[in-house]
Structures are given as C-alpha cells and as structure tokens.
Amino acid sequence: MKYTVISGDIIASSSIDSKEKGILESQLQEFLSQLKADYDVFSRIIKGDYVECVVPNAGETLKIALAIKCFIKSLPIEKVLSEKEKNRFKAFKTYGIRLAIGYGELSRFDAQEGIIDGEAIYLSGRWITENSTHSKQRIVVKNTLQFLSNDDKLNRGFEPLLMLLDLTINKATSRQCQIAYLKLLGKSEEQIASDLSISQPVVNQHSTALGYNAIESAVNYFQYTITE
C-alpha cells in the first residue's frame, strides 16, 4: 500500500516574536486537529516549526498541503523578533511554509506510537532537509511545494502544476489565503462570509482575485491522476 506523507518546515520561524510564535504553534495544532477530524490525517509538530502529516487518502494530499500553506499565510503574525530579523521575517510573510509531498511505501506506520518509517517520509523529509534555511543569514527560496516519488512520470507531470500553485499562493494576501484554506476544507462562500463577518460578494471577490477556480481544478487533477 502506498501512502502520501507531507513534510513541512515553517520558513524563518526564528524571526517571529516569541509570543506570536507561541500563538502560531497553538493555532497550527488546532488546524491539524481539524484535519484529523475531517480527513483522518495523522499529524505532528516537531520542535515548533516542523510538521509531518500522513494522509490516508492520497487523492486529498494536494488539497491538504495547500490548505496548510494558506492557513500559515493567513495568520495575523506581524511582530518581528528584532530589526536584524526583518528580512527573514519578510520571507515568512511571503512564503509561510515549505512543503514536500512524498508518495511511496511506509514500512511502519503506527499513529498511536507516533512511528512513521519508510520511503514516503524519506522522500519528503530529505527534500525539506536539503532545502532548509535554518541558521542561514541569507534566505533564498526557489520553491515551496514539491512532489516526490520513485515514478519519474508522476514527478514530471506534477512539477509544473506545483510551480504555478506555488507562485500563485506566494503572491496572495493574508485574506485571500484565509478564504482559500476555508474553501479547500469544503466551506461554501456563504459559510465563510458568516464565519468572517463579511459579505458573500467580498468573499467571491477575494476568491476570484486569487484565481481559486484554477486552484480547485489543480486539486481535482491531482486527485484524478494519483488515484487513476
């Protein structure tokens, strides 16, 4: 049986004010708990800024990865740790989190014991480690969404799709990302408008400006292709 594992590394988390970093961690944990309830995703946060998720339904993986990225970018984190960290903090606000989707076997997976071992997590974890910006004074971010498997055809097919999604979301505003992750998790524009105390036309305007229809099409294409 093949699994998909999402590994994620919050970009420049050390530049965030310590109090707000605690808020980020607690809100991320709440969000991951919601993914568990809605999609049976096993998730864990390591050292406050590294995330691992095992997604039981491979077709839902891109949707969940994009929801995580949009959620991080939507958070109202505004306080930089110090003047020296301003450039790193700007990278956090722009990119939020770097995510790798590993697709392959898991030789051992025990959610209760917290054991994830095998090809899928090796692929995603290795890419995150190789592209980490921890302890680097100058942050250079080439891409923050990657699909990895031992199937070259799948890798080549998804690469341009993820590059375009990456570019789109990295340019999105906090509000656009907030609406996007709520829509990715299945909420209607009417529900979102009620939750955010704004009008449905405003929700639609933000969604259209982001190009959400294209994001939805990409998610559907990924689901069809990975489960074909």
Coordinates of N, CA, C and O in Angstrom, one line a residue, residues 189 193 199-206:
E189 N -19.1 29.7 0.1 CA -18.8 31.2 0.3 C -19.8 31.8 1.3 O -19.4 32.7 2.0
A193 N -18.5 33.7 4.6 CA -18.9 35.1 4.8 C -19.4 35.2 6.3 O -19.1 36.2 7.0
S199 N -19.4 40.1 3.7 CA -20.4 39.7 2.7 C -20.0 38.6 1.8 O -18.8 38.5 1.5
Q200 N -20.9 37.9 1.2 CA -20.6 36.8 0.3 C -19.9 37.4 -1.0 O -18.9 36.8 -1.5
P201 N -20.4 38.6 -1.5 CA -19.7 39.2 -2.7 C -18.2 39.5 -2.4 O -17.4 39.4 -3.3
V202 N -17.9 39.9 -1.2 CA -16.5 40.2 -0.8 C -15.7 38.9 -0.8 O -14.5 38.9 -1.3
V203 N -16.3 37.8 -0.3 CA -15.6 36.5 -0.3 C -15.3 36.2 -1.7 O -14.2 35.7 -2.1
N204 N -16.3 36.3 -2.6 CA -16.1 36.0 -4.0 C -15.1 36.8 -4.7 O -14.3 36.3 -5.5
Q205 N -15.0 38.1 -4.3 CA -14.0 39.0 -4.9 C -12.6 38.5 -4.6 O -11.7 38.5 -5.5
H206 N -12.4 38.2 -3.3 CA -11.1 37.7 -2.9 C -10.7 36.4 -3.6 O -9.6 36.1 -4.0

